[in-house]
N, CA, C, O and CB atoms as a CASP TS submission, in Angstrom:
PFRMAT TS
TARGET T0000
AUTHOR 0000-0000-0000
METHOD Language model
MODEL 1
PARENT N/A
ATOM      1  N   UNK     1      -5.786 -86.905  46.055  1.00  0.00           N
ATOM      2  CA  UNK     1      -6.631 -85.749  46.154  1.00  0.00           C
ATOM      3  C   UNK     1      -6.307 -84.788  45.022  1.00  0.00           C
ATOM      4  O   UNK     1      -5.137 -84.498  44.773  1.00  0.00           O
ATOM      5  CB  UNK     1      -6.468 -85.073  47.513  1.00  0.00           C
ATOM      6  N   UNK     2      -7.315 -84.297  44.343  1.00  0.00           N
ATOM      7  CA  UNK     2      -7.141 -83.385  43.227  1.00  0.00           C
ATOM      8  C   UNK     2      -7.800 -82.051  43.563  1.00  0.00           C
ATOM      9  O   UNK     2      -8.947 -82.011  44.007  1.00  0.00           O
ATOM     10  CB  UNK     2      -7.732 -83.983  41.926  1.00  0.00           C
ATOM     11  N   UNK     3      -7.061 -80.953  43.348  1.00  0.00           N
ATOM     12  CA  UNK     3      -7.640 -79.633  43.554  1.00  0.00           C
ATOM     13  C   UNK     3      -7.412 -78.793  42.317  1.00  0.00           C
ATOM     14  O   UNK     3      -6.445 -78.993  41.582  1.00  0.00           O
ATOM     15  CB  UNK     3      -7.039 -78.946  44.798  1.00  0.00           C
ATOM     16  N   UNK     4      -8.305 -77.860  42.099  1.00  0.00           N
ATOM     17  CA  UNK     4      -8.171 -76.964  40.958  1.00  0.00           C
ATOM     18  C   UNK     4      -8.386 -75.533  41.441  1.00  0.00           C
ATOM     19  O   UNK     4      -9.439 -75.209  41.990  1.00  0.00           O
ATOM     20  CB  UNK     4      -9.182 -77.333  39.826  1.00  0.00           C
ATOM     21  N   UNK     5      -7.395 -74.688  41.237  1.00  0.00           N
ATOM     22  CA  UNK     5      -7.582 -73.272  41.464  1.00  0.00           C
ATOM     23  C   UNK     5      -7.215 -72.703  42.811  1.00  0.00           C
ATOM     24  O   UNK     5      -6.850 -71.529  42.869  1.00  0.00           O
ATOM     25  CB  UNK     5      -8.923 -72.970  41.229  1.00  0.00           C
ATOM     26  N   UNK     6      -7.281 -73.424  43.871  1.00  0.00           N
ATOM     27  CA  UNK     6      -7.030 -72.823  45.178  1.00  0.00           C
ATOM     28  C   UNK     6      -5.911 -73.498  45.910  1.00  0.00           C
ATOM     29  O   UNK     6      -5.411 -74.540  45.487  1.00  0.00           O
ATOM     30  CB  UNK     6      -8.263 -72.862  46.015  1.00  0.00           C
ATOM     31  N   UNK     7      -5.510 -72.892  47.031  1.00  0.00           N
ATOM     32  CA  UNK     7      -4.472 -73.537  47.829  1.00  0.00           C
ATOM     33  C   UNK     7      -4.982 -74.823  48.468  1.00  0.00           C
ATOM     34  O   UNK     7      -6.175 -74.964  48.734  1.00  0.00           O
ATOM     35  CB  UNK     7      -3.966 -72.586  48.906  1.00  0.00           C
ATOM     36  N   UNK     8      -4.069 -75.757  48.710  1.00  0.00           N
ATOM     37  CA  UNK     8      -4.479 -77.041  49.263  1.00  0.00           C
ATOM     38  C   UNK     8      -4.671 -76.995  50.767  1.00  0.00           C
ATOM     39  O   UNK     8      -5.327 -77.871  51.331  1.00  0.00           O
ATOM     40  CB  UNK     8      -3.468 -78.092  48.919  1.00  0.00           C
ATOM     41  N   UNK     9      -4.112 -75.993  51.425  1.00  0.00           N
ATOM     42  CA  UNK     9      -4.235 -75.922  52.877  1.00  0.00           C
ATOM     43  C   UNK     9      -4.925 -74.641  53.303  1.00  0.00           C
ATOM     44  O   UNK     9      -5.310 -73.820  52.470  1.00  0.00           O
ATOM     45  CB  UNK     9      -2.865 -76.022  53.536  1.00  0.00           C
ATOM     46  N   UNK    10      -5.075 -74.482  54.597  1.00  0.00           N
ATOM     47  CA  UNK    10      -5.658 -73.276  55.149  1.00  0.00           C
ATOM     48  C   UNK    10      -4.546 -72.251  55.336  1.00  0.00           C
ATOM     49  O   UNK    10      -3.909 -72.202  56.388  1.00  0.00           O
ATOM     50  CB  UNK    10      -6.392 -73.566  56.491  1.00  0.00           C
ATOM     51  N   UNK    11      -4.316 -71.435  54.314  1.00  0.00           N
ATOM     52  CA  UNK    11      -3.226 -70.472  54.322  1.00  0.00           C
ATOM     53  C   UNK    11      -3.790 -69.083  54.582  1.00  0.00           C
ATOM     54  O   UNK    11      -4.754 -68.668  53.939  1.00  0.00           O
ATOM     55  CB  UNK    11      -2.440 -70.509  52.987  1.00  0.00           C
ATOM     56  N   UNK    12      -3.198 -68.378  55.508  1.00  0.00           N
ATOM     57  CA  UNK    12      -3.568 -66.991  55.779  1.00  0.00           C
ATOM     58  C   UNK    12      -2.783 -66.104  54.810  1.00  0.00           C
ATOM     59  O   UNK    12      -1.621 -65.790  55.066  1.00  0.00           O
ATOM     60  CB  UNK    12      -3.279 -66.598  57.281  1.00  0.00           C
ATOM     61  N   UNK    13      -3.407 -65.697  53.703  1.00  0.00           N
ATOM     62  CA  UNK    13      -2.701 -64.970  52.660  1.00  0.00           C
ATOM     63  C   UNK    13      -2.177 -63.623  53.127  1.00  0.00           C
ATOM     64  O   UNK    13      -1.150 -63.162  52.628  1.00  0.00           O
ATOM     65  CB  UNK    13      -3.602 -64.774  51.483  1.00  0.00           C
ATOM     66  N   UNK    14      -2.849 -62.983  54.063  1.00  0.00           N
ATOM     67  CA  UNK    14      -2.385 -61.680  54.535  1.00  0.00           C
ATOM     68  C   UNK    14      -1.128 -61.786  55.375  1.00  0.00           C
ATOM     69  O   UNK    14      -0.427 -60.789  55.545  1.00  0.00           O
ATOM     70  CB  UNK    14      -3.469 -61.000  55.331  1.00  0.00           C
ATOM     71  N   UNK    15      -0.817 -62.959  55.908  1.00  0.00           N
ATOM     72  CA  UNK    15       0.374 -63.139  56.730  1.00  0.00           C
ATOM     73  C   UNK    15       1.607 -63.496  55.911  1.00  0.00           C
ATOM     74  O   UNK    15       2.718 -63.474  56.440  1.00  0.00           O
ATOM     75  CB  UNK    15       0.128 -64.207  57.759  1.00  0.00           C
ATOM     76  N   UNK    16       1.440 -63.822  54.638  1.00  0.00           N
ATOM     77  CA  UNK    16       2.586 -64.147  53.795  1.00  0.00           C
ATOM     78  C   UNK    16       3.368 -62.880  53.486  1.00  0.00           C
ATOM     79  O   UNK    16       2.780 -61.819  53.277  1.00  0.00           O
ATOM     80  CB  UNK    16       2.134 -64.837  52.489  1.00  0.00           C
ATOM     81  N   UNK    17       4.690 -62.988  53.457  1.00  0.00           N
ATOM     82  CA  UNK    17       5.548 -61.842  53.190  1.00  0.00           C
ATOM     83  C   UNK    17       5.712 -61.676  51.682  1.00  0.00           C
ATOM     84  O   UNK    17       6.493 -62.389  51.051  1.00  0.00           O
ATOM     85  CB  UNK    17       6.928 -62.008  53.880  1.00  0.00           C
ATOM     86  N   UNK    18       4.974 -60.736  51.116  1.00  0.00           N
ATOM     87  CA  UNK    18       5.091 -60.455  49.692  1.00  0.00           C
ATOM     88  C   UNK    18       6.033 -59.282  49.484  1.00  0.00           C
ATOM     89  O   UNK    18       6.253 -58.484  50.394  1.00  0.00           O
ATOM     90  CB  UNK    18       3.709 -60.162  49.070  1.00  0.00           C
ATOM     91  N   UNK    19       6.589 -59.181  48.285  1.00  0.00           N
ATOM     92  CA  UNK    19       7.443 -58.063  47.898  1.00  0.00           C
ATOM     93  C   UNK    19       6.788 -57.336  46.728  1.00  0.00           C
ATOM     94  O   UNK    19       5.978 -57.905  45.997  1.00  0.00           O
ATOM     95  CB  UNK    19       8.882 -58.552  47.522  1.00  0.00           C
ATOM     96  N   UNK    20       7.152 -56.081  46.570  1.00  0.00           N
ATOM     97  CA  UNK    20       6.656 -55.310  45.426  1.00  0.00           C
ATOM     98  C   UNK    20       7.648 -55.479  44.280  1.00  0.00           C
ATOM     99  O   UNK    20       8.862 -55.459  44.482  1.00  0.00           O
ATOM    100  CB  UNK    20       6.466 -53.788  45.794  1.00  0.00           C
ATOM    101  N   UNK    21       7.109 -55.644  43.081  1.00  0.00           N
ATOM    102  CA  UNK    21       7.921 -55.822  41.885  1.00  0.00           C
ATOM    103  C   UNK    21       7.424 -54.911  40.776  1.00  0.00           C
ATOM    104  O   UNK    21       6.271 -54.481  40.772  1.00  0.00           O
ATOM    105  CB  UNK    21       7.900 -57.286  41.426  1.00  0.00           C
ATOM    106  N   UNK    22       8.323 -54.623  39.829  1.00  0.00           N
ATOM    107  CA  UNK    22       7.963 -53.896  38.607  1.00  0.00           C
ATOM    108  C   UNK    22       8.415 -54.733  37.415  1.00  0.00           C
ATOM    109  O   UNK    22       9.542 -55.227  37.378  1.00  0.00           O
ATOM    110  CB  UNK    22       8.614 -52.459  38.573  1.00  0.00           C
ATOM    111  N   UNK    23       7.530 -54.881  36.455  1.00  0.00           N
ATOM    112  CA  UNK    23       7.871 -55.596  35.226  1.00  0.00           C
ATOM    113  C   UNK    23       8.674 -54.666  34.329  1.00  0.00           C
ATOM    114  O   UNK    23       8.252 -53.541  34.061  1.00  0.00           O
ATOM    115  CB  UNK    23       6.591 -56.107  34.494  1.00  0.00           C
ATOM    116  N   UNK    24       9.827 -55.130  33.865  1.00  0.00           N
ATOM    117  CA  UNK    24      10.678 -54.323  32.995  1.00  0.00           C
ATOM    118  C   UNK    24      10.208 -54.354  31.543  1.00  0.00           C
ATOM    119  O   UNK    24      10.714 -53.595  30.716  1.00  0.00           O
ATOM    120  CB  UNK    24      12.114 -54.805  33.080  1.00  0.00           C
ATOM    121  N   UNK    25       9.249 -55.220  31.223  1.00  0.00           N
ATOM    122  CA  UNK    25       8.726 -55.276  29.850  1.00  0.00           C
ATOM    123  C   UNK    25       7.501 -54.385  29.669  1.00  0.00           C
ATOM    124  O   UNK    25       7.418 -53.654  28.683  1.00  0.00           O
ATOM    125  CB  UNK    25       8.373 -56.715  29.479  1.00  0.00           C
ATOM    126  N   UNK    26       6.542 -54.430  30.606  1.00  0.00           N
ATOM    127  CA  UNK    26       5.306 -53.651  30.438  1.00  0.00           C
ATOM    128  C   UNK    26       5.137 -52.540  31.473  1.00  0.00           C
ATOM    129  O   UNK    26       4.225 -51.724  31.336  1.00  0.00           O
ATOM    130  CB  UNK    26       4.117 -54.572  30.506  1.00  0.00           C
ATOM    131  N   UNK    27       5.991 -52.478  32.516  1.00  0.00           N
ATOM    132  CA  UNK    27       5.920 -51.425  33.506  1.00  0.00           C
ATOM    133  C   UNK    27       4.920 -51.651  34.631  1.00  0.00           C
ATOM    134  O   UNK    27       4.777 -50.790  35.498  1.00  0.00           O
ATOM    135  CB  UNK    27       5.600 -50.176  32.838  1.00  0.00           C
ATOM    136  N   UNK    28       4.232 -52.770  34.640  1.00  0.00           N
ATOM    137  CA  UNK    28       3.245 -53.078  35.678  1.00  0.00           C
ATOM    138  C   UNK    28       3.928 -53.239  37.029  1.00  0.00           C
ATOM    139  O   UNK    28       4.972 -53.884  37.125  1.00  0.00           O
ATOM    140  CB  UNK    28       2.461 -54.353  35.322  1.00  0.00           C
ATOM    141  N   UNK    29       3.336 -52.649  38.084  1.00  0.00           N
ATOM    142  CA  UNK    29       3.820 -52.844  39.446  1.00  0.00           C
ATOM    143  C   UNK    29       2.840 -53.733  40.181  1.00  0.00           C
ATOM    144  O   UNK    29       1.627 -53.541  40.091  1.00  0.00           O
ATOM    145  CB  UNK    29       4.002 -51.489  40.184  1.00  0.00           C
ATOM    146  N   UNK    30       3.372 -54.723  40.921  1.00  0.00           N
ATOM    147  CA  UNK    30       2.527 -55.716  41.570  1.00  0.00           C
ATOM    148  C   UNK    30       3.240 -56.321  42.754  1.00  0.00           C
ATOM    149  O   UNK    30       4.445 -56.129  42.920  1.00  0.00           O
ATOM    150  CB  UNK    30       2.119 -56.807  40.588  1.00  0.00           C
ATOM    151  N   UNK    31       2.512 -57.053  43.585  1.00  0.00           N
ATOM    152  CA  UNK    31       3.090 -57.796  44.703  1.00  0.00           C
ATOM    153  C   UNK    31       3.309 -59.226  44.254  1.00  0.00           C
ATOM    154  O   UNK    31       2.487 -59.796  43.537  1.00  0.00           O
ATOM    155  CB  UNK    31       2.174 -57.739  45.967  1.00  0.00           C
ATOM    156  N   UNK    32       4.427 -59.805  44.682  1.00  0.00           N
ATOM    157  CA  UNK    32       4.735 -61.167  44.294  1.00  0.00           C
ATOM    158  C   UNK    32       5.330 -61.953  45.440  1.00  0.00           C
ATOM    159  O   UNK    32       5.670 -61.408  46.490  1.00  0.00           O
ATOM    160  CB  UNK    32       5.676 -61.175  43.123  1.00  0.00           C
ATOM    161  N   UNK    33       5.446 -63.243  45.211  1.00  0.00           N
ATOM    162  CA  UNK    33       5.909 -64.161  46.239  1.00  0.00           C
ATOM    163  C   UNK    33       6.594 -65.333  45.562  1.00  0.00           C
ATOM    164  O   UNK    33       6.086 -65.856  44.570  1.00  0.00           O
ATOM    165  CB  UNK    33       4.736 -64.642  47.139  1.00  0.00           C
ATOM    166  N   UNK    34       7.731 -65.750  46.078  1.00  0.00           N
ATOM    167  CA  UNK    34       8.394 -66.929  45.542  1.00  0.00           C
ATOM    168  C   UNK    34       9.723 -66.618  44.891  1.00  0.00           C
ATOM    169  O   UNK    34      10.184 -65.477  44.908  1.00  0.00           O
ATOM    170  CB  UNK    34       7.506 -67.604  44.555  1.00  0.00           C
ATOM    171  N   UNK    35      10.335 -67.632  44.320  1.00  0.00           N
ATOM    172  CA  UNK    35      11.649 -67.497  43.698  1.00  0.00           C
ATOM    173  C   UNK    35      11.568 -67.057  42.243  1.00  0.00           C
ATOM    174  O   UNK    35      12.451 -66.351  41.757  1.00  0.00           O
ATOM    175  CB  UNK    35      12.395 -68.803  43.788  1.00  0.00           C
ATOM    176  N   UNK    36      10.528 -67.465  41.556  1.00  0.00           N
ATOM    177  CA  UNK    36      10.387 -67.113  40.137  1.00  0.00           C
ATOM    178  C   UNK    36       9.088 -66.319  39.974  1.00  0.00           C
ATOM    179  O   UNK    36       8.024 -66.887  39.727  1.00  0.00           O
ATOM    180  CB  UNK    36      10.385 -68.404  39.218  1.00  0.00           C
ATOM    181  N   UNK    37       9.196 -65.009  40.116  1.00  0.00           N
ATOM    182  CA  UNK    37       8.037 -64.132  40.055  1.00  0.00           C
ATOM    183  C   UNK    37       7.736 -63.798  38.596  1.00  0.00           C
ATOM    184  O   UNK    37       8.641 -63.476  37.826  1.00  0.00           O
ATOM    185  CB  UNK    37       8.277 -62.839  40.880  1.00  0.00           C
ATOM    186  N   UNK    38       6.459 -63.878  38.221  1.00  0.00           N
ATOM    187  CA  UNK    38       6.023 -63.595  36.856  1.00  0.00           C
ATOM    188  C   UNK    38       4.987 -62.490  36.879  1.00  0.00           C
ATOM    189  O   UNK    38       4.093 -62.492  37.725  1.00  0.00           O
ATOM    190  CB  UNK    38       5.452 -64.861  36.179  1.00  0.00           C
ATOM    191  N   UNK    39       5.101 -61.549  35.959  1.00  0.00           N
ATOM    192  CA  UNK    39       4.165 -60.433  35.861  1.00  0.00           C
ATOM    193  C   UNK    39       2.761 -60.960  35.552  1.00  0.00           C
ATOM    194  O   UNK    39       2.591 -61.733  34.609  1.00  0.00           O
ATOM    195  CB  UNK    39       4.623 -59.427  34.772  1.00  0.00           C
ATOM    196  N   UNK    40       1.755 -60.555  36.331  1.00  0.00           N
ATOM    197  CA  UNK    40       0.399 -61.032  36.071  1.00  0.00           C
ATOM    198  C   UNK    40      -0.224 -60.425  34.813  1.00  0.00           C
ATOM    199  O   UNK    40      -1.203 -60.964  34.295  1.00  0.00           O
ATOM    200  CB  UNK    40      -0.477 -60.732  37.257  1.00  0.00           C
ATOM    201  N   UNK    41       0.324 -59.312  34.309  1.00  0.00           N
ATOM    202  CA  UNK    41      -0.244 -58.680  33.109  1.00  0.00           C
ATOM    203  C   UNK    41       0.249 -59.311  31.815  1.00  0.00           C
ATOM    204  O   UNK    41      -0.545 -59.669  30.945  1.00  0.00           O
ATOM    205  CB  UNK    41       0.086 -57.206  33.099  1.00  0.00           C
ATOM    206  N   UNK    42       1.588 -59.448  31.694  1.00  0.00           N
ATOM    207  CA  UNK    42       2.139 -59.914  30.413  1.00  0.00           C
ATOM    208  C   UNK    42       2.838 -61.265  30.502  1.00  0.00           C
ATOM    209  O   UNK    42       3.351 -61.759  29.498  1.00  0.00           O
ATOM    210  CB  UNK    42       3.108 -58.897  29.881  1.00  0.00           C
ATOM    211  N   UNK    43       2.867 -61.871  31.686  1.00  0.00           N
ATOM    212  CA  UNK    43       3.465 -63.192  31.927  1.00  0.00           C
ATOM    213  C   UNK    43       4.980 -63.219  31.746  1.00  0.00           C
ATOM    214  O   UNK    43       5.556 -64.295  31.582  1.00  0.00           O
ATOM    215  CB  UNK    43       2.843 -64.203  31.004  1.00  0.00           C
ATOM    216  N   UNK    44       5.644 -62.052  31.772  1.00  0.00           N
ATOM    217  CA  UNK    44       7.104 -61.974  31.642  1.00  0.00           C
ATOM    218  C   UNK    44       7.752 -62.262  32.988  1.00  0.00           C
ATOM    219  O   UNK    44       7.185 -61.961  34.038  1.00  0.00           O
ATOM    220  CB  UNK    44       7.543 -60.580  31.114  1.00  0.00           C
ATOM    221  N   UNK    45       8.949 -62.848  32.947  1.00  0.00           N
ATOM    222  CA  UNK    45       9.713 -63.043  34.180  1.00  0.00           C
ATOM    223  C   UNK    45      10.833 -62.005  34.296  1.00  0.00           C
ATOM    224  O   UNK    45      11.711 -62.143  35.148  1.00  0.00           O
ATOM    225  CB  UNK    45      10.300 -64.467  34.227  1.00  0.00           C
ATOM    226  N   UNK    46      10.816 -60.981  33.462  1.00  0.00           N
ATOM    227  CA  UNK    46      11.795 -59.891  33.470  1.00  0.00           C
ATOM    228  C   UNK    46      11.305 -58.816  34.445  1.00  0.00           C
ATOM    229  O   UNK    46      10.816 -57.765  34.030  1.00  0.00           O
ATOM    230  CB  UNK    46      12.003 -59.295  32.023  1.00  0.00           C
ATOM    231  N   UNK    47      11.444 -59.096  35.752  1.00  0.00           N
ATOM    232  CA  UNK    47      10.930 -58.198  36.789  1.00  0.00           C
ATOM    233  C   UNK    47      12.057 -57.789  37.739  1.00  0.00           C
ATOM    234  O   UNK    47      13.061 -58.491  37.862  1.00  0.00           O
ATOM    235  CB  UNK    47       9.779 -58.875  37.577  1.00  0.00           C
ATOM    236  N   UNK    48      11.877 -56.632  38.418  1.00  0.00           N
ATOM    237  CA  UNK    48      12.834 -56.182  39.419  1.00  0.00           C
ATOM    238  C   UNK    48      12.102 -55.928  40.723  1.00  0.00           C
ATOM    239  O   UNK    48      10.939 -55.523  40.727  1.00  0.00           O
ATOM    240  CB  UNK    48      13.580 -54.909  38.948  1.00  0.00           C
ATOM    241  N   UNK    49      12.791 -56.168  41.829  1.00  0.00           N
ATOM    242  CA  UNK    49      12.229 -55.928  43.145  1.00  0.00           C
ATOM    243  C   UNK    49      12.304 -54.448  43.455  1.00  0.00           C
ATOM    244  O   UNK    49      13.313 -53.807  43.163  1.00  0.00           O
ATOM    245  CB  UNK    49      12.959 -56.750  44.219  1.00  0.00           C
ATOM    246  N   UNK    50      11.258 -53.896  44.041  1.00  0.00           N
ATOM    247  CA  UNK    50      11.235 -52.490  44.436  1.00  0.00           C
ATOM    248  C   UNK    50      11.616 -52.309  45.891  1.00  0.00           C
ATOM    249  O   UNK    50      11.588 -51.185  46.391  1.00  0.00           O
ATOM    250  CB  UNK    50       9.867 -51.895  44.189  1.00  0.00           C
ATOM    251  N   UNK    51      11.971 -53.376  46.585  1.00  0.00           N
ATOM    252  CA  UNK    51      12.333 -53.305  48.005  1.00  0.00           C
ATOM    253  C   UNK    51      13.788 -53.576  48.217  1.00  0.00           C
ATOM    254  O   UNK    51      14.260 -53.556  49.354  1.00  0.00           O
ATOM    255  CB  UNK    51      11.520 -54.278  48.814  1.00  0.00           C
TER
END
């Protein structure tokens, strides 16, 4: 099975526990999830948790 762009299962995105992060390179604040969080603005992995 091949998928492009979306999750493979029926995931309730609002129930996932996201954290707030700030990018130390561009200053963008965003919500993220996972072990290796990447800034959606500049694609940097130099981020800090705000929680």
